[in-house]
Amino acid sequence: APINGQVLSLSIVPGSQVRAFQAVITLADPAELVLMSIPAVEDLNKLAVGMQAVVRLSSQQGQEYSATISNIPLDLTSASELSSGNNTVQVTLNEQADELRLGDAATILIKVDARQDVLWLPPAAIRSFQGQDFVFVESGGVQRRVNVVLGLKANDRVEIVSGLEEGQQVVGQ
């Protein structure tokens, strides 16, 4: 091989037939490790080379590393191309992790948008039926359904763009 490295996989055994241009071994140089991520299709178009990220490695609990998106797929023009599986994003650490190891699992956090002074609710308080999002608001001991328009979504909160006003009491699930 033209490089030194560690064998990751071997797809042949002694006596196997090999076809021209068939990959038979996968090598990696542990000194040149990169972080790869496959984001959800709906999030991929929000990403760009140069965006900042935070990386948490499973092998180094409590440590966070700053990183930058260094490579995204070249052509993101159609949903069919996105669903074809060629949506790997490469992230490069801005500083060297002490013990980055081959096969380490990582959580990569990339802020694609942020809003200040907005109303938000936990996802469990929001209901959907036939494409309409709504919540139940209590006023004077009576509950009523209120349609809402949603904005940014995170794991623990969802922005309410319209339909509610500050101070209204939303009945949770």
Coordinates of C-alpha atoms in Angstrom, one line a residue:
A1 CA 0.0 0.0 0.0
P2 CA 1.2 3.5 -0.6
I3 CA 0.6 4.5 3.0
N4 CA 1.2 3.2 6.5
G5 CA -1.9 2.4 8.4
Q6 CA -4.1 0.1 10.3
V7 CA -6.2 -2.6 8.6
L8 CA -9.9 -1.8 9.1
S9 CA -11.4 -4.5 6.9
L10 CA -10.4 -7.3 4.6
S11 CA -12.9 -8.5 2.1
I12 CA -11.0 -11.6 0.8
V13 CA -9.6 -14.8 2.2
P14 CA -6.8 -17.0 0.9
G15 CA -7.9 -18.6 -2.3
S16 CA -10.5 -15.9 -3.2
Q17 CA -10.8 -14.7 -6.7
V18 CA -10.2 -11.0 -7.2
R19 CA -11.7 -8.8 -10.0
A20 CA -10.0 -5.8 -11.4
F21 CA -10.6 -2.6 -9.4
Q22 CA -12.2 -4.6 -6.6
A23 CA -11.4 -3.2 -3.1
V24 CA -9.9 -5.9 -1.0
I25 CA -8.6 -4.1 2.0
T26 CA -9.4 -0.9 3.8
L27 CA -6.6 1.0 5.6
A28 CA -6.7 4.0 7.9
D29 CA -3.9 6.2 9.2
P30 CA -4.7 6.7 12.9
A31 CA -2.8 10.0 12.7
E32 CA -5.2 11.4 10.1
L33 CA -8.6 10.6 11.6
V34 CA -11.7 12.6 10.6
L35 CA -15.2 12.9 12.0
M36 CA -18.0 11.9 9.6
S37 CA -21.7 12.5 10.2
I38 CA -24.9 11.7 8.3
P39 CA -27.4 14.4 9.3
A40 CA -31.1 14.1 8.7
V41 CA -32.1 14.9 5.1
E42 CA -34.1 17.9 6.2
D43 CA -31.1 19.4 8.0
L44 CA -28.5 18.8 5.3
N45 CA -29.4 21.9 3.3
K46 CA -29.0 24.1 6.4
L47 CA -25.2 23.2 6.6
A48 CA -22.3 24.8 4.9
V49 CA -18.5 24.5 4.9
G50 CA -17.0 26.6 7.6
M51 CA -19.9 26.4 10.0
Q52 CA -18.8 26.0 13.6
A53 CA -19.6 22.8 15.6
V54 CA -19.1 21.3 19.1
V55 CA -18.0 17.7 19.3
R56 CA -18.4 15.4 22.3
L57 CA -16.6 12.1 22.2
S58 CA -18.1 9.1 23.9
S59 CA -14.6 8.1 25.1
Q60 CA -14.0 11.4 26.8
Q61 CA -17.1 12.2 28.9
G62 CA -17.4 15.9 29.9
Q63 CA -14.9 17.1 27.2
E64 CA -16.1 19.3 24.4
Y65 CA -14.0 20.2 21.3
S66 CA -14.6 23.1 18.9
A67 CA -14.8 22.0 15.3
T68 CA -15.6 23.2 11.8
I69 CA -17.6 21.6 8.9
S70 CA -14.9 20.9 6.4
N71 CA -16.7 19.0 3.6
I72 CA -20.3 18.5 2.5
P73 CA -21.8 16.7 -0.5
L74 CA -21.2 18.7 -3.7
D75 CA -24.7 18.6 -5.2
L76 CA -27.7 18.9 -3.0
T77 CA -30.2 19.9 -5.7
S78 CA -32.9 17.3 -5.4
A79 CA -34.6 15.3 -2.7
S80 CA -33.9 12.1 -4.6
E81 CA -30.2 12.8 -4.5
L82 CA -30.4 13.5 -0.8
S83 CA -32.2 10.2 -0.1
S84 CA -29.7 8.3 -2.2
G85 CA -27.4 8.1 0.8
N86 CA -24.6 10.4 -0.4
N87 CA -25.1 12.9 2.4
T88 CA -22.0 12.4 4.6
V89 CA -20.6 15.6 6.2
Q90 CA -17.0 15.8 7.4
V91 CA -16.1 17.8 10.5
T92 CA -12.6 18.7 11.5
L93 CA -11.5 19.4 15.1
N94 CA -10.1 22.9 15.6
E95 CA -7.8 21.5 18.3
Q96 CA -6.3 18.0 18.7
A97 CA -8.3 15.6 21.0
D98 CA -5.9 13.9 23.4
E99 CA -7.1 10.3 22.8
L100 CA -9.2 10.4 19.6
R101 CA -9.4 6.8 18.5
L102 CA -10.5 5.0 15.5
G103 CA -14.2 4.1 15.8
D104 CA -14.9 6.6 18.6
A105 CA -18.6 7.6 18.6
A106 CA -19.2 11.3 18.7
T107 CA -22.0 13.7 19.1
I108 CA -21.7 16.7 16.8
L109 CA -23.7 19.8 17.6
I110 CA -24.1 22.5 14.9
K111 CA -26.2 25.6 15.6
V112 CA -28.0 26.3 12.3
D113 CA -30.2 29.2 13.7
A114 CA -30.9 30.9 16.9
R115 CA -33.7 33.3 18.0
Q116 CA -34.0 35.5 21.0
D117 CA -37.2 36.5 23.0
V118 CA -39.5 33.8 21.5
L119 CA -42.3 31.7 22.9
W120 CA -41.5 28.0 23.2
L121 CA -43.1 24.9 24.5
P122 CA -41.8 21.4 25.2
P123 CA -42.7 19.0 22.3
A124 CA -45.0 17.0 24.5
A125 CA -47.4 19.9 24.9
I126 CA -47.9 20.2 21.1
R127 CA -50.4 18.0 19.3
S128 CA -50.9 17.4 15.6
F129 CA -53.9 16.2 13.6
Q130 CA -54.3 16.2 9.8
G131 CA -51.3 18.5 9.3
Q132 CA -52.5 21.1 11.9
D133 CA -50.5 21.8 15.0
F134 CA -52.4 22.8 18.1
V135 CA -52.3 23.1 21.9
F136 CA -54.9 23.3 24.6
V137 CA -55.1 26.5 26.6
E138 CA -56.8 26.8 29.9
S139 CA -58.6 30.0 30.8
G140 CA -61.1 30.4 33.7
G141 CA -61.2 26.6 34.3
V142 CA -62.1 25.9 30.6
Q143 CA -59.8 24.3 28.1
R144 CA -59.9 25.2 24.4
R145 CA -58.0 24.2 21.4
V146 CA -55.7 26.8 19.8
N147 CA -54.0 26.3 16.5
V148 CA -50.3 27.3 16.5
V149 CA -47.6 27.9 13.9
L150 CA -44.2 26.2 14.8
G151 CA -40.8 27.6 14.2
L152 CA -37.4 26.2 15.2
K153 CA -37.4 22.8 16.8
A154 CA -34.9 21.3 19.2
N155 CA -35.0 18.1 21.2
D156 CA -36.4 19.8 24.3
R157 CA -38.3 22.8 22.9
V158 CA -40.3 24.1 19.9
E159 CA -40.7 27.7 19.0
I160 CA -44.2 29.0 18.7
V161 CA -44.3 31.6 15.9
S162 CA -48.0 32.4 16.3
G163 CA -51.2 31.3 17.9
L164 CA -50.2 31.9 21.6
E165 CA -49.3 34.9 23.6
E166 CA -47.0 35.2 26.6
G167 CA -48.8 34.4 29.8
Q168 CA -51.3 31.9 28.4
Q169 CA -51.5 28.7 30.3
V170 CA -51.0 25.6 28.1
V171 CA -52.2 22.3 29.3
G172 CA -49.5 19.6 28.9
Q173 CA -50.0 16.0 27.9

